GROMACS .gro file of C-alpha atoms in nm:
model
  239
    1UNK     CA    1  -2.000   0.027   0.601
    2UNK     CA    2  -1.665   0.132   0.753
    3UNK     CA    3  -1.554   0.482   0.775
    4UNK     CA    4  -1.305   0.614   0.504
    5UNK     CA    5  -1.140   0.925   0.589
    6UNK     CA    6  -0.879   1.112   0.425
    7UNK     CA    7  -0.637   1.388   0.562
    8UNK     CA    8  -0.358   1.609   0.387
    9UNK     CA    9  -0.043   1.565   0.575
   10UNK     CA   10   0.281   1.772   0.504
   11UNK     CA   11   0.509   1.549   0.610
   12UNK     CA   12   0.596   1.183   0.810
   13UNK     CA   13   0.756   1.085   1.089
   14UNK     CA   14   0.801   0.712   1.074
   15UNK     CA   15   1.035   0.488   1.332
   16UNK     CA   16   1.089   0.110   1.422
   17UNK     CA   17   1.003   0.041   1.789
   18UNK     CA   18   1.008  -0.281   1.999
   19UNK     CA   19   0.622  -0.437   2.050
   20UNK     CA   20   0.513  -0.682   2.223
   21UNK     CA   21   0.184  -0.770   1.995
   22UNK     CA   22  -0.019  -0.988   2.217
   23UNK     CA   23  -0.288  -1.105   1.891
   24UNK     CA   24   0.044  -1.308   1.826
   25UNK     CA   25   0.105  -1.446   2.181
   26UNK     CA   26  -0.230  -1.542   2.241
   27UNK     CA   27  -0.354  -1.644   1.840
   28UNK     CA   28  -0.020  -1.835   1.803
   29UNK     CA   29  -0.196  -2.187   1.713
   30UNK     CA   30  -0.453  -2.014   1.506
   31UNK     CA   31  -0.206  -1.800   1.338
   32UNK     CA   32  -0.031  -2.126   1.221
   33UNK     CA   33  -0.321  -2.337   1.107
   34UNK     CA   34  -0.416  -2.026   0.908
   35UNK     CA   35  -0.119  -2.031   0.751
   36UNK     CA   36  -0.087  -2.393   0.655
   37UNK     CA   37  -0.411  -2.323   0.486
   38UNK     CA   38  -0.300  -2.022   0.283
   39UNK     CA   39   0.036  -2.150   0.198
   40UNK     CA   40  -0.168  -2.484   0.070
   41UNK     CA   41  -0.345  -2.296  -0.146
   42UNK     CA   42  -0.067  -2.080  -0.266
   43UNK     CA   43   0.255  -2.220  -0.256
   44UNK     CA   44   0.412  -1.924  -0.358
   45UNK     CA   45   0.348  -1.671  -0.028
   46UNK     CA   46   0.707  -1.620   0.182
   47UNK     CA   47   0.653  -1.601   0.548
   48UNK     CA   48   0.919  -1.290   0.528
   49UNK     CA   49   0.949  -0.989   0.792
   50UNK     CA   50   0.694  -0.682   0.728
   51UNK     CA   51   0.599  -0.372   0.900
   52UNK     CA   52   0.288  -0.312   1.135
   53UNK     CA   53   0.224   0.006   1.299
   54UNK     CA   54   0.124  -0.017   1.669
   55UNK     CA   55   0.055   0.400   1.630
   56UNK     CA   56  -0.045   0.675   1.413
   57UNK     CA   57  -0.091   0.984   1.524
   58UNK     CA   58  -0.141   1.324   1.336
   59UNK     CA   59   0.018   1.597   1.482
   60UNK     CA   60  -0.026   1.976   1.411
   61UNK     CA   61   0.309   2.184   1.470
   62UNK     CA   62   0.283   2.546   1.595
   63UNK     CA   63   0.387   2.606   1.215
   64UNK     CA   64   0.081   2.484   1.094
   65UNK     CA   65   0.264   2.187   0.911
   66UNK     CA   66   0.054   1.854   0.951
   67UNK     CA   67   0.273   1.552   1.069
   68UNK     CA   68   0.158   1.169   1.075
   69UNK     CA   69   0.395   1.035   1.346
   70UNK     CA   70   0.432   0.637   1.295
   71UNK     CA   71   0.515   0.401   1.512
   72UNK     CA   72   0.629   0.082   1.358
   73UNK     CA   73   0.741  -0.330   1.471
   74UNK     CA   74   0.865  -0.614   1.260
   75UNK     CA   75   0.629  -0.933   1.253
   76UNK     CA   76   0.612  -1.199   1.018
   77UNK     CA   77   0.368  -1.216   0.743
   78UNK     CA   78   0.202  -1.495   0.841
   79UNK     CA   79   0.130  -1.332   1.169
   80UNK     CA   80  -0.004  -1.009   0.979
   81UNK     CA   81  -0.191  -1.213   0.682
   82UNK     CA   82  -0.370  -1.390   0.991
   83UNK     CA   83  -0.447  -1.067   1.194
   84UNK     CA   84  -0.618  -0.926   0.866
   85UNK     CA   85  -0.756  -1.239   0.752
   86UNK     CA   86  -0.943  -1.262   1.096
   87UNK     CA   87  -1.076  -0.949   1.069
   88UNK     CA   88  -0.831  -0.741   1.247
   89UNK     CA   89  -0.856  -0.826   1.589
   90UNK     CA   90  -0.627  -0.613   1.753
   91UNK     CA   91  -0.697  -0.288   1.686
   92UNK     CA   92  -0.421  -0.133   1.853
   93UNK     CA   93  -0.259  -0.248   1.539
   94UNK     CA   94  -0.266  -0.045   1.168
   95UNK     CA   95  -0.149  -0.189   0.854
   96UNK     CA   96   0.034   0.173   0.681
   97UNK     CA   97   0.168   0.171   0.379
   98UNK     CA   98   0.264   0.406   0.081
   99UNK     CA   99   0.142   0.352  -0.263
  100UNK     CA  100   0.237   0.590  -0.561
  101UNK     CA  101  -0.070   0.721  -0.736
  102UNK     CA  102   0.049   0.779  -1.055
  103UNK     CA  103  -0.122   1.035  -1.276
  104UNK     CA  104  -0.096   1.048  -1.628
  105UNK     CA  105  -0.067   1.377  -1.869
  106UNK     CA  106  -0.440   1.284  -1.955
  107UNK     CA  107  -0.575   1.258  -1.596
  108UNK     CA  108  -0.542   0.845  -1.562
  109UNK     CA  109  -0.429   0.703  -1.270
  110UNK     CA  110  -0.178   0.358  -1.268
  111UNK     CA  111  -0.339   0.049  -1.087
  112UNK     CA  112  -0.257  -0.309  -1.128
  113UNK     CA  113  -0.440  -0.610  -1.068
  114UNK     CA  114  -0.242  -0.812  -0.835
  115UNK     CA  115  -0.110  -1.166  -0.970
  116UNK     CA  116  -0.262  -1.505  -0.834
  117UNK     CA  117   0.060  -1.521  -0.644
  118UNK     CA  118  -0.031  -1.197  -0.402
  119UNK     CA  119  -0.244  -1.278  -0.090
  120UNK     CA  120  -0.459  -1.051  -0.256
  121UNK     CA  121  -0.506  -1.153  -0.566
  122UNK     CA  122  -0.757  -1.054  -0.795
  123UNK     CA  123  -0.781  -0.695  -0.613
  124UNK     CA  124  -0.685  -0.364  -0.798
  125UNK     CA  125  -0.438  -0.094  -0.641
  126UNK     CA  126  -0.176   0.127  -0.691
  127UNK     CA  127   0.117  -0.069  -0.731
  128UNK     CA  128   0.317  -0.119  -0.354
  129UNK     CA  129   0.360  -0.333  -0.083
  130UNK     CA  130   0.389  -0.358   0.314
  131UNK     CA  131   0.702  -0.197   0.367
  132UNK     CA  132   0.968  -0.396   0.549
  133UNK     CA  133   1.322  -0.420   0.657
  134UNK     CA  134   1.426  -0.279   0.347
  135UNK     CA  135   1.292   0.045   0.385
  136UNK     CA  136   1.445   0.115   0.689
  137UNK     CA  137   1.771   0.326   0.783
  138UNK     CA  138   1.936   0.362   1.077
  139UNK     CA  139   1.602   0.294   1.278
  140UNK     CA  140   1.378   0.484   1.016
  141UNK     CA  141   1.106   0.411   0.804
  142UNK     CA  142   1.146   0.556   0.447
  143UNK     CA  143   0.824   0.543   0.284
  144UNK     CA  144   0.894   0.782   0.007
  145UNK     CA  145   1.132   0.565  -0.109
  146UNK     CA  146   0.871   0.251  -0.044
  147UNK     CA  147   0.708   0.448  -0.320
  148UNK     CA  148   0.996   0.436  -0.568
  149UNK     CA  149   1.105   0.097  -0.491
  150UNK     CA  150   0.763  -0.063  -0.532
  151UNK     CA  151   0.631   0.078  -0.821
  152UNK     CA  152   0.944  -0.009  -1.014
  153UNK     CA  153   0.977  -0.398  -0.917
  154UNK     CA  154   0.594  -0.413  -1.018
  155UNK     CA  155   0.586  -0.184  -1.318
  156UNK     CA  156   0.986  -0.143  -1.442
  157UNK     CA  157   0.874   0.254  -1.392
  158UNK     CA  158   1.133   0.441  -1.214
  159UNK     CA  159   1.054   0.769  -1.031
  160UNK     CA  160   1.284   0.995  -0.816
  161UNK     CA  161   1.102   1.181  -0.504
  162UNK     CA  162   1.230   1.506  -0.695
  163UNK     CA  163   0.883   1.430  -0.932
  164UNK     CA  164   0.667   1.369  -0.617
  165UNK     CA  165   0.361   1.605  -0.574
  166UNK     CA  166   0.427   1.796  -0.223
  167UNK     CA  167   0.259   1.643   0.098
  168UNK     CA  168   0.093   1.320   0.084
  169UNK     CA  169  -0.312   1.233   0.086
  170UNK     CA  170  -0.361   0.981   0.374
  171UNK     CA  171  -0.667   0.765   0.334
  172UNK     CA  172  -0.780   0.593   0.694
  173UNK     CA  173  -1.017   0.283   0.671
  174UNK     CA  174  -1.085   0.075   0.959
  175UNK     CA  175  -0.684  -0.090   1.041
  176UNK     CA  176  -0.580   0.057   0.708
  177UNK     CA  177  -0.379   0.344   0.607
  178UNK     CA  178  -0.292   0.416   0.292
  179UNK     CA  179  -0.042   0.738   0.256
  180UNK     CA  180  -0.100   0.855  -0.110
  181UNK     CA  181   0.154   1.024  -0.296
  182UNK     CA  182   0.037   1.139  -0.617
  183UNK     CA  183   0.289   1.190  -0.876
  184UNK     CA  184   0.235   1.357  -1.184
  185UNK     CA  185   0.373   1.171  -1.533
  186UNK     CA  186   0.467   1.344  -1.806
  187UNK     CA  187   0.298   1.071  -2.047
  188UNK     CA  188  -0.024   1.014  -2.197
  189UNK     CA  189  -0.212   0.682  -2.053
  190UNK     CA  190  -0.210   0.491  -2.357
  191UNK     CA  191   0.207   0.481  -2.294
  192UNK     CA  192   0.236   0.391  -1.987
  193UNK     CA  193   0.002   0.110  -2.007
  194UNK     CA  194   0.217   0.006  -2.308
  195UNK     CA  195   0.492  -0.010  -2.082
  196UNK     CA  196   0.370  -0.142  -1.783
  197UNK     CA  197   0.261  -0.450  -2.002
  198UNK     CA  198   0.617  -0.459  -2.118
  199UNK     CA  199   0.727  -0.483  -1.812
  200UNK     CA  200   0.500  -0.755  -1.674
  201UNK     CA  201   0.523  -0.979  -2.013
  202UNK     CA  202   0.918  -0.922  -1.920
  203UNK     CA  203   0.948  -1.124  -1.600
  204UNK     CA  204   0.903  -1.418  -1.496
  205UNK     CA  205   0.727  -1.434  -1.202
  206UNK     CA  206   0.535  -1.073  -1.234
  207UNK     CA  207   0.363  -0.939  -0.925
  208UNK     CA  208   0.106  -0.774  -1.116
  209UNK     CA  209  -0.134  -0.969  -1.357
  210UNK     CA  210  -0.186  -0.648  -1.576
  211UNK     CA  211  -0.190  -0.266  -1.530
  212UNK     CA  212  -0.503  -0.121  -1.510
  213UNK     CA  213  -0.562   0.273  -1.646
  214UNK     CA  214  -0.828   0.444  -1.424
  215UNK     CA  215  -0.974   0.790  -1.538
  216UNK     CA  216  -1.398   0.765  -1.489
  217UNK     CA  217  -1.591   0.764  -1.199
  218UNK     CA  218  -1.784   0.503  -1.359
  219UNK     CA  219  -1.473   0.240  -1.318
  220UNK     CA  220  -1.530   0.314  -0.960
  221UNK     CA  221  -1.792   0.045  -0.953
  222UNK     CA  222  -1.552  -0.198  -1.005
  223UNK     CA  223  -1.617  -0.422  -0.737
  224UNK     CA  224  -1.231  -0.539  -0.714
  225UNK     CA  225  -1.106  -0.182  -0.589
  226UNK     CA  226  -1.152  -0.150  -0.249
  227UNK     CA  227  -1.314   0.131  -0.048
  228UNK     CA  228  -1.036   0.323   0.043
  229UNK     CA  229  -0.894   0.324  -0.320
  230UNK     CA  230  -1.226   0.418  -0.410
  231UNK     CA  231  -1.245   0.695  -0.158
  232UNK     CA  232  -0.945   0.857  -0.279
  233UNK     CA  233  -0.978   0.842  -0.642
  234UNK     CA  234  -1.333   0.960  -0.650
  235UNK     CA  235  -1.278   1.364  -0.587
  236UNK     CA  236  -0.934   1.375  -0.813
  237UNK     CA  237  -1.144   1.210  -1.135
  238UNK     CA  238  -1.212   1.469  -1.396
  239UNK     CA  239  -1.481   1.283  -1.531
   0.00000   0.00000   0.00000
């Protein structure tokens, strides 16, 4: 079973560097059959830019403020949905992302099972994405704003980082690492699935197949959340 740990950082440092990722100089053939093969079966991934991080490194100032200093390069997805797809050769390599963890007044947290059209379909998260070129500015990586952005394209709610819980809950799982920003709604659970169905029924091409309210351990067991969602949820469940 792989390691899941978690780690309170204050605050992150994320960049765009130049990488020269040799799983994709020396997988290159591999890379592309894969793809022909995923694309085959759904038509509807885009081989579009995303965000890898080639490091991640916590860093305690003389302040005592914790810092998660991230290095990140532009690939293609079909070079990233291969590298995880094999099992994460390269492990030089991280996939980090932000997801919003949503808490409603009632202690539920927001997932969503992703839509047959996400490469992982089937699987429930928070709702957010690889970041990519449109979360950078002027060479750096927003990810509180990855937050905002996400979570309203896949649920139509819209959050500003003035309602975002201080510091950020960083979950580490093998090449994953999932920077958790918990954000506390002012709504009971009940409404904002309400609305998050709204939304969804709404468009036509949703990225979510339905929102999914989490607020027992006993959901835990759910065999499509995976280990590092698990890992995180588990301690802030009041029941």
């Amino acid at each position: 079973m792989t390691e899941v740990r978690i780690l309170e950082i204050d605050r992150l440092e994320c960049r765009v560097v130049r990488y020269d990722w040799e799983f994709e100089r020396g997988f290159g053939k591999e890379i592309e059959a894969h793809w022909a093969e995923r694309k085959a079966a759904n038509p509807a991934l885009y081989d579009g830019p995303v965000l890898l991080a080639c490091r991640a490194e916590p860093r305690r100032e003389a302040s005592g403020e914790n810092i998660l200093c991230v290095d990140f390069f532009e690939v293609g997805f079909s070079r990233f949905l291969a590298w995880r797809d094999f099992g994460f050769p390269d492990r030089g390599v991280y996939n980090c992302f932000a997801m919003p963890a949503l808490r409603t007044v009632d202690g539920a947290f927001l997932l969503g099972e992703m839509g047959p059209r996400h490469s992982c379909a089937g699987l429930l998260y928070f709702p957010a994405g690889t970041p990519d070129r449109s979360d950078v500015f002027d060479g750096r990586v927003d990810l509180d704003g990855s937050v905002i952005r996400e979570l309203a394209e896949e649920t139509g709610i819209c959050v500003e980082k003035s309602m975002f819980s201080p510091g950020w809950r960083v979950v580490f799982e093998s090449q994953r690492i999932a920077c958790m920003k918990i954000i506390e709604w002012p709504a009971p659970a009940s409404d904002v699935a309400a609305r998050v169905e709204r939304h969804i029924s709404s468009e036509d091409e949703p990225e979510l197949a339905s929102g999914y309210m989490v607020d027992r351990r006993e959901q835990l067991a759910d065999p499509r959340l995976p280990a590092f969602m698990t890992a995180f949820l588990e301690p802030l469940l009041e029941r």
